[in-house]
PDB file of C-alpha atoms in Angstrom:
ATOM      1  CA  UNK A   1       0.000   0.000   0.000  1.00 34.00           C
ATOM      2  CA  UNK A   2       1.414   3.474  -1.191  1.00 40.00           C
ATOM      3  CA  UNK A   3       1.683   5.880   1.467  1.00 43.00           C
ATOM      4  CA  UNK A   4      -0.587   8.747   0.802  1.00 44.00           C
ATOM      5  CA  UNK A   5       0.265  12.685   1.091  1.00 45.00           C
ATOM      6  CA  UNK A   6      -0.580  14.578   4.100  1.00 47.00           C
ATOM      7  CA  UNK A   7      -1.591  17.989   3.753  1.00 50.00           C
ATOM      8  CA  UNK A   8       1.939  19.558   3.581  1.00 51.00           C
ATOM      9  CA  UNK A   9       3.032  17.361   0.777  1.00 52.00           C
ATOM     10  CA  UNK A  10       0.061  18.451  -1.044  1.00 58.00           C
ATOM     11  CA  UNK A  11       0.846  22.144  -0.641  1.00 65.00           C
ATOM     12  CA  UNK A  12       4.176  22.349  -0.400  1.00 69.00           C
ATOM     13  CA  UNK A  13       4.279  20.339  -3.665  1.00 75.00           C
ATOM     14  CA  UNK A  14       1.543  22.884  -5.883  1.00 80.00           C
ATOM     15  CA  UNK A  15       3.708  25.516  -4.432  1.00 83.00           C
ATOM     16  CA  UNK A  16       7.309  24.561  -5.402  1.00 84.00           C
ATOM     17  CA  UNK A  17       5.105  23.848  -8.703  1.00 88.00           C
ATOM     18  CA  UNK A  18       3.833  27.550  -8.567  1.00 91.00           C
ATOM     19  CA  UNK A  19       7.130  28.700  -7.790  1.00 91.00           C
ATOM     20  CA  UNK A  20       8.434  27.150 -11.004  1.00 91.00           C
ATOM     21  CA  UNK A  21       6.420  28.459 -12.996  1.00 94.00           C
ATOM     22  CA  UNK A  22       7.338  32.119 -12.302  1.00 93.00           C
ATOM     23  CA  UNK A  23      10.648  31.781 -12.565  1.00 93.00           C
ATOM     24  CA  UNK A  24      10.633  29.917 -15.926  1.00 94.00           C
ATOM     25  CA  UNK A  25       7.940  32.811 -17.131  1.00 94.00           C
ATOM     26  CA  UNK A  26       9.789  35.631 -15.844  1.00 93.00           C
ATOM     27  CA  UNK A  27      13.223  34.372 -16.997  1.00 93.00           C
ATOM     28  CA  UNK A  28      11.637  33.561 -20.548  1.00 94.00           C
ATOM     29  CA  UNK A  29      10.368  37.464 -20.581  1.00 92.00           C
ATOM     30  CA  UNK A  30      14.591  38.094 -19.440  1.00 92.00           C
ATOM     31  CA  UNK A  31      13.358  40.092 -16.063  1.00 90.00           C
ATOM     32  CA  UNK A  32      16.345  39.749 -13.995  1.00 90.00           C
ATOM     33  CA  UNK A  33      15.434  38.610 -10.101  1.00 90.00           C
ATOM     34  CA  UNK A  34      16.292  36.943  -7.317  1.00 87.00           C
ATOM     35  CA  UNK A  35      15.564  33.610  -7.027  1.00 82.00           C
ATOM     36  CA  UNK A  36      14.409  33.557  -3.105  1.00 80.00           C
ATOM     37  CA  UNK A  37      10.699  33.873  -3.224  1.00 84.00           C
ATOM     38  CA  UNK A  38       8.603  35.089  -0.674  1.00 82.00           C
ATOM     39  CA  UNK A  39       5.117  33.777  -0.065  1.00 81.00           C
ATOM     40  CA  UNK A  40       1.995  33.827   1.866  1.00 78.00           C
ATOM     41  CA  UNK A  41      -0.955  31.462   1.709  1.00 73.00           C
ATOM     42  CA  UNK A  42      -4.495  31.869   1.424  1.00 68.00           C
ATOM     43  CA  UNK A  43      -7.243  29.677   0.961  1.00 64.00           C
ATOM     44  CA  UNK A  44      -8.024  30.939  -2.917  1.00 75.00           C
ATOM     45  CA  UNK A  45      -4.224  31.800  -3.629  1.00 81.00           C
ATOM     46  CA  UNK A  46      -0.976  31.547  -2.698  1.00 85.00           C
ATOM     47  CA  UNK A  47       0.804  35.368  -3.323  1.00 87.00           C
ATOM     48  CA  UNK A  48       4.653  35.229  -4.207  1.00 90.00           C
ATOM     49  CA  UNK A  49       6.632  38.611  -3.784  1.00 87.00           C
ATOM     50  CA  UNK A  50       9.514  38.865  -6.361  1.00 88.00           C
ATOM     51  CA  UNK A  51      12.362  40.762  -5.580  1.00 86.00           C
ATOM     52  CA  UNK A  52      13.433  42.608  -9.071  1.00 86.00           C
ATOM     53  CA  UNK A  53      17.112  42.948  -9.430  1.00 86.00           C
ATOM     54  CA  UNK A  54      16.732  46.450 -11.162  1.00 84.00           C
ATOM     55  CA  UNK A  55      13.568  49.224 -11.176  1.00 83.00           C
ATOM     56  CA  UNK A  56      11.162  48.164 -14.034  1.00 78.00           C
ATOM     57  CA  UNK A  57       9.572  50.930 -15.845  1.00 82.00           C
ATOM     58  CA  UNK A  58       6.077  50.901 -16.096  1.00 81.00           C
ATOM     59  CA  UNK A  59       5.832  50.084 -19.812  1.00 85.00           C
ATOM     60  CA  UNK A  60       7.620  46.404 -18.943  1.00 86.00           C
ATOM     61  CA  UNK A  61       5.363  46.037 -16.031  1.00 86.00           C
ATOM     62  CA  UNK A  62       2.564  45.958 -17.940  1.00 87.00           C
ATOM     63  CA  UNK A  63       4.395  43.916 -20.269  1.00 90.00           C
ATOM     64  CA  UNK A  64       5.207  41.346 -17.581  1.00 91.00           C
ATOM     65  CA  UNK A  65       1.560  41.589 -16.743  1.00 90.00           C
ATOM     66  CA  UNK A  66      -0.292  40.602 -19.736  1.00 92.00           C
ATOM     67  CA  UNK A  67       2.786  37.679 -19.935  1.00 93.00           C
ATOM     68  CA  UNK A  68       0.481  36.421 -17.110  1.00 94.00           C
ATOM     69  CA  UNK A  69      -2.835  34.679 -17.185  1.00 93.00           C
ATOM     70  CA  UNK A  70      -5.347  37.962 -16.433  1.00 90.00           C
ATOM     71  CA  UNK A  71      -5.334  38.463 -12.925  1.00 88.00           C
ATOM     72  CA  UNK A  72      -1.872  36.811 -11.663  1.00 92.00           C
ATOM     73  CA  UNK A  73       0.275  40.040 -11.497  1.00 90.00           C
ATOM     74  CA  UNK A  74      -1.188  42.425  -9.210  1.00 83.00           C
ATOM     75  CA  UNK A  75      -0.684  46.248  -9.851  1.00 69.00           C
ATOM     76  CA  UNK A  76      -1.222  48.501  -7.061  1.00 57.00           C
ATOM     77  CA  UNK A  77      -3.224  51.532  -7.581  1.00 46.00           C
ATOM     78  CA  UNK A  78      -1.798  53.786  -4.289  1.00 43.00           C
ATOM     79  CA  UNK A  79       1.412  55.538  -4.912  1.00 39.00           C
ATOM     80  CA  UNK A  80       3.360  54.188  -2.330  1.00 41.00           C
ATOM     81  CA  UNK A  81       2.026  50.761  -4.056  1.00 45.00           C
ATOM     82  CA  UNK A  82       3.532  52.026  -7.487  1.00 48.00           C
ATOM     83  CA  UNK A  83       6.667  53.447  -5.889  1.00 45.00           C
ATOM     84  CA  UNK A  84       7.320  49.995  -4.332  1.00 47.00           C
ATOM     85  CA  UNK A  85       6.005  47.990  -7.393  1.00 52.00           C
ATOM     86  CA  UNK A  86       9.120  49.157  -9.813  1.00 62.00           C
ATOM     87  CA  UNK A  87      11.345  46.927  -7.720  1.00 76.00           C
ATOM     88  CA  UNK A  88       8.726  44.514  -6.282  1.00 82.00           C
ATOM     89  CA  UNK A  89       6.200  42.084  -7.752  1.00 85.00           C
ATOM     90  CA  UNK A  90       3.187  40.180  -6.330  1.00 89.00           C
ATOM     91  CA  UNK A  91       1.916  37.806  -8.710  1.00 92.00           C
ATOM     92  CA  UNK A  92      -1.283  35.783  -7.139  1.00 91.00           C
ATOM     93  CA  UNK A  93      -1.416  32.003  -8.075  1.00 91.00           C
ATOM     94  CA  UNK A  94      -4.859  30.112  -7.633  1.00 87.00           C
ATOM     95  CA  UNK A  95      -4.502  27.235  -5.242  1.00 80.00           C
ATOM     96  CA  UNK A  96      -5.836  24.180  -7.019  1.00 75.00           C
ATOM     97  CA  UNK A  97      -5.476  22.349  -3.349  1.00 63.00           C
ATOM     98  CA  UNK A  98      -8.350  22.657  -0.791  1.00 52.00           C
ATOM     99  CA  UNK A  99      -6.890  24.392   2.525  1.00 50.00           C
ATOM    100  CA  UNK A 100     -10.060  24.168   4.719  1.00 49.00           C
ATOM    101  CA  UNK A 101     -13.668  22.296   4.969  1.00 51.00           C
ATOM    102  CA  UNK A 102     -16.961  22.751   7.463  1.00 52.00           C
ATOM    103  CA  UNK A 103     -16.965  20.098  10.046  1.00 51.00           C
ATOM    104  CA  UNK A 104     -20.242  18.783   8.176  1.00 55.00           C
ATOM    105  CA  UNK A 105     -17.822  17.801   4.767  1.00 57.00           C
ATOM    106  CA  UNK A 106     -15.678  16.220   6.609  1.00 56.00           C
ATOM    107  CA  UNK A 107     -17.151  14.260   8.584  1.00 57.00           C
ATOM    108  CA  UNK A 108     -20.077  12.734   5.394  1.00 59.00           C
ATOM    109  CA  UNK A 109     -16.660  11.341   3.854  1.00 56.00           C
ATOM    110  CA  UNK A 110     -17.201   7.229   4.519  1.00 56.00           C
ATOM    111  CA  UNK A 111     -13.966   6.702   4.510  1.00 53.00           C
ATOM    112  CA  UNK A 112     -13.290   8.682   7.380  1.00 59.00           C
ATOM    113  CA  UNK A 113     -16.763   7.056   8.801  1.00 61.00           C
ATOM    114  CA  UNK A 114     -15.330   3.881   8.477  1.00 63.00           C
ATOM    115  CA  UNK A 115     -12.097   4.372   8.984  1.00 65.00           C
ATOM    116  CA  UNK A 116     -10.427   1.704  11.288  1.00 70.00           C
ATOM    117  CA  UNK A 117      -7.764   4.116  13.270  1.00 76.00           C
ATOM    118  CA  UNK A 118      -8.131   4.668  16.916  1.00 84.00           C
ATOM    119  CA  UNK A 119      -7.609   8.571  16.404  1.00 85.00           C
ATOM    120  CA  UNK A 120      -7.986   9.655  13.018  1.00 81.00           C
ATOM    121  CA  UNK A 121      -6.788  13.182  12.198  1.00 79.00           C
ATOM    122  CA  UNK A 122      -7.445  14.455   8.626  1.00 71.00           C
ATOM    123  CA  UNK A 123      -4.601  16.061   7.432  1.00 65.00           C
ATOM    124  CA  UNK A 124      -5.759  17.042   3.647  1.00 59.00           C
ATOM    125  CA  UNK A 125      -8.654  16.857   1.133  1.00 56.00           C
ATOM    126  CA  UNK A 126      -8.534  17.804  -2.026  1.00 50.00           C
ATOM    127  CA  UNK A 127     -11.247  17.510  -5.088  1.00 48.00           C
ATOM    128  CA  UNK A 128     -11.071  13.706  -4.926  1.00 51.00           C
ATOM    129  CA  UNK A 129      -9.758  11.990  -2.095  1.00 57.00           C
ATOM    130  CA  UNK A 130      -9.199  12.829   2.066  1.00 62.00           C
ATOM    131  CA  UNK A 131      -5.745  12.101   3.521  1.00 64.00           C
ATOM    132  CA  UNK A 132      -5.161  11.226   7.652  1.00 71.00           C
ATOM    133  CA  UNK A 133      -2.985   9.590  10.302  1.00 77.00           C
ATOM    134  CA  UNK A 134      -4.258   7.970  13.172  1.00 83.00           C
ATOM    135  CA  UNK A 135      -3.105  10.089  16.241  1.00 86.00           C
ATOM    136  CA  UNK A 136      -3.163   7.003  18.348  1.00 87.00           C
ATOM    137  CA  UNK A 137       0.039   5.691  16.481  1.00 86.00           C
ATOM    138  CA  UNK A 138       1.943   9.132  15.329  1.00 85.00           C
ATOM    139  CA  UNK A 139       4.428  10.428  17.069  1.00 86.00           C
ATOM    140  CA  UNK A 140       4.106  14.310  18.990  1.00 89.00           C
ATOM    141  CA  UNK A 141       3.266  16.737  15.786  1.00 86.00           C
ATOM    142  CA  UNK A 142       4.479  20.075  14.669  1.00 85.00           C
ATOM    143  CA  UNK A 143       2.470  22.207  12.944  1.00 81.00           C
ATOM    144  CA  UNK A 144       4.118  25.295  11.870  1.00 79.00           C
ATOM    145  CA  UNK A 145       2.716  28.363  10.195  1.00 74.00           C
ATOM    146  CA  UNK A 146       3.680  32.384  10.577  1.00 71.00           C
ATOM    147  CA  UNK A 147       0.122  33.626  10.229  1.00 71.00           C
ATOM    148  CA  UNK A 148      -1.537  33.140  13.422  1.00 75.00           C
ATOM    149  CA  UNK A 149      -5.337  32.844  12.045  1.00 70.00           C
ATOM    150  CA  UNK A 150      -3.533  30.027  10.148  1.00 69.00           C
ATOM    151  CA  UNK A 151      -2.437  28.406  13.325  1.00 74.00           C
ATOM    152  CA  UNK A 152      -5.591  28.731  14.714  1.00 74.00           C
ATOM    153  CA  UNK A 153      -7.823  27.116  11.426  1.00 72.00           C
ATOM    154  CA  UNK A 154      -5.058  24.047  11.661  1.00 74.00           C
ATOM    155  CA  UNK A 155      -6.053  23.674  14.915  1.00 78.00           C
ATOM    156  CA  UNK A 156      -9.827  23.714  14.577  1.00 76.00           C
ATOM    157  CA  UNK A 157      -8.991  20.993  12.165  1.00 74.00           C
ATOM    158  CA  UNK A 158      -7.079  18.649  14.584  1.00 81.00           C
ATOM    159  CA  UNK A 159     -10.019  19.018  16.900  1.00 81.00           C
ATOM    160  CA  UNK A 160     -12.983  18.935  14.497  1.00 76.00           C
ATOM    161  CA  UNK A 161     -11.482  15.081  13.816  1.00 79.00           C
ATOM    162  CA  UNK A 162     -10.903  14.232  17.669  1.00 83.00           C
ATOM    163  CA  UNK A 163     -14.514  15.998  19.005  1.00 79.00           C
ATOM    164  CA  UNK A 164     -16.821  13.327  17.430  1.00 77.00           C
ATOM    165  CA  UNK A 165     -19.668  11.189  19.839  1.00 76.00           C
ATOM    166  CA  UNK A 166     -17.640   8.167  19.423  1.00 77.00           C
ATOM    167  CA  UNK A 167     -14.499  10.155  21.249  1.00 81.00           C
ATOM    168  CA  UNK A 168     -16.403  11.657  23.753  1.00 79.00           C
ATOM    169  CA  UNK A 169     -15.578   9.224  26.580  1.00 83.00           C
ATOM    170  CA  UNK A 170     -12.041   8.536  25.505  1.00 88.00           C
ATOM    171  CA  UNK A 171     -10.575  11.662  24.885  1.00 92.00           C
ATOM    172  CA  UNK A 172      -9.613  14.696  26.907  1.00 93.00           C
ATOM    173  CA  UNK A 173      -7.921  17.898  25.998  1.00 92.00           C
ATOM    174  CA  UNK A 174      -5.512  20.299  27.492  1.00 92.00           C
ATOM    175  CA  UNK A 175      -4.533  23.512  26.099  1.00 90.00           C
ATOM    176  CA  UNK A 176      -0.984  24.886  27.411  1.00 91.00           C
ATOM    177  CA  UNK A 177      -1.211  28.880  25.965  1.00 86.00           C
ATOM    178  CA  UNK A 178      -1.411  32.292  26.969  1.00 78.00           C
ATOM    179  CA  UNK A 179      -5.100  32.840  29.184  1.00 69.00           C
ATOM    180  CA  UNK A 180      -7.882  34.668  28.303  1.00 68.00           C
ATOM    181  CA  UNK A 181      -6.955  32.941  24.616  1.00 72.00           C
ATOM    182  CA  UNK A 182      -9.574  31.687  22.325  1.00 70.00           C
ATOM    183  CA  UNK A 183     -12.573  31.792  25.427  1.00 74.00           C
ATOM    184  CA  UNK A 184     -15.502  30.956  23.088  1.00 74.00           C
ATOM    185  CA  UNK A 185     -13.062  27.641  21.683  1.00 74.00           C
ATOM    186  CA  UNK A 186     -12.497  26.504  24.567  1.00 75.00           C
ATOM    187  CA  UNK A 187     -15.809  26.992  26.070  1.00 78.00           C
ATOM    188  CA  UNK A 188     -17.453  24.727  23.044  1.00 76.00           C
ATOM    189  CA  UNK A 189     -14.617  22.413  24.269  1.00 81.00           C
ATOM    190  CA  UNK A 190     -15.560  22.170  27.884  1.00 84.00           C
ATOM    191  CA  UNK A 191     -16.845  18.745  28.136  1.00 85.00           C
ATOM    192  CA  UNK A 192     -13.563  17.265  26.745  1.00 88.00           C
ATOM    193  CA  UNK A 193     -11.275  19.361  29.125  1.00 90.00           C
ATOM    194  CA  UNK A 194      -8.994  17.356  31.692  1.00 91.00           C
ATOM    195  CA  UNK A 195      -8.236  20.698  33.433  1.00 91.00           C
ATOM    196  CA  UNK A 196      -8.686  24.318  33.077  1.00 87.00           C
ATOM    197  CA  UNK A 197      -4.955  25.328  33.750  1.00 90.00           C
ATOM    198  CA  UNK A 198      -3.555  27.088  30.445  1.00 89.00           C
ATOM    199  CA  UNK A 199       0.112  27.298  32.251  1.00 92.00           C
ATOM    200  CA  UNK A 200       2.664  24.477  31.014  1.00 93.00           C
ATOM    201  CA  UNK A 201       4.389  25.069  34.524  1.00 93.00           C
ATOM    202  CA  UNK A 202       0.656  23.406  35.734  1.00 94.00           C
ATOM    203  CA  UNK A 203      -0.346  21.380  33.007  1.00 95.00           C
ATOM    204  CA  UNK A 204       3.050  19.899  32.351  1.00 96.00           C
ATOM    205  CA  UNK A 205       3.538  18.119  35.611  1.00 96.00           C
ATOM    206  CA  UNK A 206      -0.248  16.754  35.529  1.00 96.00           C
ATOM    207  CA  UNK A 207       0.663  15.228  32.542  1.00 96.00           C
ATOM    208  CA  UNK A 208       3.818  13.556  33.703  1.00 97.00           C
ATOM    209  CA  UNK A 209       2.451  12.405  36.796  1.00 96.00           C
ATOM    210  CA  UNK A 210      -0.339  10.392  34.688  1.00 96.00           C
ATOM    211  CA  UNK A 211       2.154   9.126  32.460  1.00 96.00           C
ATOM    212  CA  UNK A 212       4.254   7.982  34.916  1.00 96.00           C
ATOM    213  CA  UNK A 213       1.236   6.077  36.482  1.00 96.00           C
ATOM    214  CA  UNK A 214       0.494   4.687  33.343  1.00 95.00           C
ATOM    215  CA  UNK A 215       3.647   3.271  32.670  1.00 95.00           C
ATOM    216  CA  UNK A 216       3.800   1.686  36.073  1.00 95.00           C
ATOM    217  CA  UNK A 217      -0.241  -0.006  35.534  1.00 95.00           C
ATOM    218  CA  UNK A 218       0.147  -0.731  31.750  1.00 94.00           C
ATOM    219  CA  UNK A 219      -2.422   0.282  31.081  1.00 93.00           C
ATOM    220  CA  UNK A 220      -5.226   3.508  30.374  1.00 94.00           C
ATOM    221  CA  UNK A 221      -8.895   4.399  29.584  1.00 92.00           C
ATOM    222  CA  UNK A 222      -8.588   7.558  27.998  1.00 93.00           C
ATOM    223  CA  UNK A 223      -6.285   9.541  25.299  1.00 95.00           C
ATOM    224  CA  UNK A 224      -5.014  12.834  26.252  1.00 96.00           C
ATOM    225  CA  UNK A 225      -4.510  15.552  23.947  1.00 94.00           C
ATOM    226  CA  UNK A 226      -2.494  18.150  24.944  1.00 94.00           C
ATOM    227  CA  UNK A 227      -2.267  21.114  22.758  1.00 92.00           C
ATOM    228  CA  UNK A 228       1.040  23.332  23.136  1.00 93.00           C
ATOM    229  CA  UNK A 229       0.640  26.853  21.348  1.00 88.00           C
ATOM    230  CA  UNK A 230       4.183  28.610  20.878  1.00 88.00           C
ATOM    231  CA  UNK A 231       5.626  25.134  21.265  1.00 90.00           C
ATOM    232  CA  UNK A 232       9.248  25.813  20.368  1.00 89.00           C
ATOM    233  CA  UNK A 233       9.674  28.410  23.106  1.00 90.00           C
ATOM    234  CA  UNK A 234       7.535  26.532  25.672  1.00 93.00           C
ATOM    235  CA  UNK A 235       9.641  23.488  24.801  1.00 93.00           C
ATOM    236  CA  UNK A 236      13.029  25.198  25.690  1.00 92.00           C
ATOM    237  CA  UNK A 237      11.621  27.132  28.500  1.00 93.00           C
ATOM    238  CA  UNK A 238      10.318  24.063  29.775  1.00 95.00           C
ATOM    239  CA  UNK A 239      12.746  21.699  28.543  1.00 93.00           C
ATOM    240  CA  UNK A 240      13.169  18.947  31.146  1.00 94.00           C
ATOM    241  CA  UNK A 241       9.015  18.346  31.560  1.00 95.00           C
ATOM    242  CA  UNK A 242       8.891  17.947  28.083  1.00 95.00           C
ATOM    243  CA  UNK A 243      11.626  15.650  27.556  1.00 93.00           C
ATOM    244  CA  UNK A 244      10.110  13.416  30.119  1.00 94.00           C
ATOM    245  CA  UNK A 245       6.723  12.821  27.919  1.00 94.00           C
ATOM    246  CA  UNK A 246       9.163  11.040  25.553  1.00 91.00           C
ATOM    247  CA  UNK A 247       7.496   8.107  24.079  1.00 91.00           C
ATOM    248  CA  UNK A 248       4.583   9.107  25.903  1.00 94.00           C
ATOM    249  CA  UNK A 249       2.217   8.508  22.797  1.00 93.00           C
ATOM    250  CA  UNK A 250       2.567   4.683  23.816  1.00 93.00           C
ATOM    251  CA  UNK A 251       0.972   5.610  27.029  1.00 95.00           C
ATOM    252  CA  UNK A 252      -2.180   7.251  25.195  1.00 95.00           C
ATOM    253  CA  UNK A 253      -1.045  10.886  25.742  1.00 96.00           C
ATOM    254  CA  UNK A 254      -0.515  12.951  22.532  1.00 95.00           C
ATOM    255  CA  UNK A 255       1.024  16.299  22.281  1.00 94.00           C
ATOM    256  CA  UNK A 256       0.301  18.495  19.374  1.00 91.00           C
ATOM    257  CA  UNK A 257       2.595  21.866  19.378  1.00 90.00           C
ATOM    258  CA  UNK A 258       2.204  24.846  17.270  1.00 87.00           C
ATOM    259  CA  UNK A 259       4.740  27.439  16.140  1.00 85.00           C
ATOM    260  CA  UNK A 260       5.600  29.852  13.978  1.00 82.00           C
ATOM    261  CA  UNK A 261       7.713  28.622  11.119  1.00 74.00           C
ATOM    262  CA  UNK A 262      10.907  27.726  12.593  1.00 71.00           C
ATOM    263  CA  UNK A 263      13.885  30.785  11.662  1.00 67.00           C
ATOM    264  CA  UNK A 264      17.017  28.404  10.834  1.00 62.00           C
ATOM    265  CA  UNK A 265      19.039  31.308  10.560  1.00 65.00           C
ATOM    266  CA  UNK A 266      18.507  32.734  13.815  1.00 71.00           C
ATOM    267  CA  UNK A 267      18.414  29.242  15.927  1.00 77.00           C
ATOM    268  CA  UNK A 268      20.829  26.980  16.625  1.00 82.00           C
ATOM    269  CA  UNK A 269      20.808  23.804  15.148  1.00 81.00           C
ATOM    270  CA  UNK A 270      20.881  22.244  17.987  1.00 85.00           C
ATOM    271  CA  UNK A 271      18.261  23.830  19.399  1.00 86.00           C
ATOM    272  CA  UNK A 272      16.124  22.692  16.546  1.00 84.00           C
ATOM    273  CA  UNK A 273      17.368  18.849  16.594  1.00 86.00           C
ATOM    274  CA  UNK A 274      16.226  19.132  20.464  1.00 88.00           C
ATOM    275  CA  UNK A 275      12.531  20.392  19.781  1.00 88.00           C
ATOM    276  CA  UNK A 276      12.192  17.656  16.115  1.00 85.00           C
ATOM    277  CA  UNK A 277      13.408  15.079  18.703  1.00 87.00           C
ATOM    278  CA  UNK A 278       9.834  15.700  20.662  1.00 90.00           C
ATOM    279  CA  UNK A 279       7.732  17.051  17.814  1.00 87.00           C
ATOM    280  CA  UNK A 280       7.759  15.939  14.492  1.00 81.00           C
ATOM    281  CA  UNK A 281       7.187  18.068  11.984  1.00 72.00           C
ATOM    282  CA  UNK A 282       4.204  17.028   9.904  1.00 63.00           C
ATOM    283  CA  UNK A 283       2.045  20.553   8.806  1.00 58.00           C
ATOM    284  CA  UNK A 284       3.550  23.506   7.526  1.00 54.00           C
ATOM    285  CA  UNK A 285       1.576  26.313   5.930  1.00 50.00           C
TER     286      UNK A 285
END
């Protein structure tokens, strides 16, 4: 059986795609730029802002524009927009690959229905076909993503798998963020909380503690979820708790961490190696 792709194979795939296509375009029209492109993500598009190498004059703009299918190149109609736009250019590329469903789509796919995981997460859906992992034999995730209404969509989606009648006895979520954070989520999640502490320095030890019991009975009745917002800082400012949920996913406790994406030229890599030996990378948007 052919492993399928999660959701960041699927996008980062259309985008390197994307990607290649405006630099063979823009090379073919001989615009000279540099080959680093920025992006950002949406759920229609995925924007791309090319660094020129040299001010364009308008006339070639609009040449480089109509080069494009209509719509792609966007031209700014404030000044600053056109001052900027001479050495800049954001060309908009349709996404092709769905980014986010309702709760009522996914959940009328059979598949999903029928599926025979313990703790199935769906990580992707596109126009034919709905990717997942089962939670209950994954290692910790990583989801990283700069944008934080991003973060916060991602995880909606994590919990619109795990908040289903069927889990409703056997799994419990904590949240370890800032307070006061998301109130109406986590009121909607109330019945599935294991504790209302939002502080890893007092959900962290809880969760030790149970693992540690578990370990020593073999055994457990329930699946904890923990989810860790800003998980690369909490990780290393909390480095010692964390490292003792190792392997903890054998015990039934899962730990889900969000971040923004991580900045490999401003950490160390061993700083890096540390957190991907805990959470594995597996969404990036």
């Amino acid at each position: 059986m052919t492993q399928q792709p999660t959701m960041r194979a699927l996008l980062q795939r259309e985008i390197a795609q994307q990607e290649r296509y405006i630099k063979e375009k823009l090379t073919s029209l001989l615009i000279p730029f540099k080959k680093s492109l920025h992006f950002r993500v949406s759920k229609a598009y995925t924007t791309f802002s090319v660094e020129l190498k040299r001010l364009v004059p308008t006339k070639e703009l609009w040449r480089i524009q109509q080069a494009f299918p209509e719509g792609y190149v966007v031209i700014s109609d404030s000044f600053l927009g056109e001052m900027t736009q001479h050495k800049f250019l954001e060309i908009r590329m349709p996404n092709q690959t769905s980014h986010f469903f309702h709760l009522q789509e996914l959940l009328s796919y059979s598949c999903f229905r029928k599926t025979k995981g313990i703790l199935p997460i769906i990580l992707g859906l596109d126009d034919s076909d709905l990717y997942s992992i089962d939670l209950a034999s994954s290692k910790h995730i990583a989801i990283e993503c700069d944008l934080p209404s991003y973060r916060y969509k991602l995880q909606q989606l994590f919990l619109h798998s795990l908040l289903t009648p069927n889990n409703h006895k056997r799994v419990q979520i904590a949240w370890i963020e800032e307070p006061n954070k998301h109130p109406e989520l986590r009121s909607r999640i109330a019945p599935f909380m294991l504790t209302e502490a939002t502080q890893a320095e007092e959900v962290l030890p809880l969760i030790v503690a149970e693992n540690e019991k578990r370990k020593a009975e073999n055994t457990f009745d329930t699946h904890w979820v923990i989810f860790v917002s800003d998980a690369y800082t909490s990780y290393h400012q909390h480095k010692d708790l964390f490292n003792a949920l190792e392997g903890c996913q054998e015990q039934g406790i899962h730990l889900i961490g969000t971040s923004e994406c991580l900045d490999k030229d401003t950490m160390t890599v061993k700083d890096i190696m540390e957190y991907n030996s805990l959470f594995t990378p597996s969404l990036w948007m």
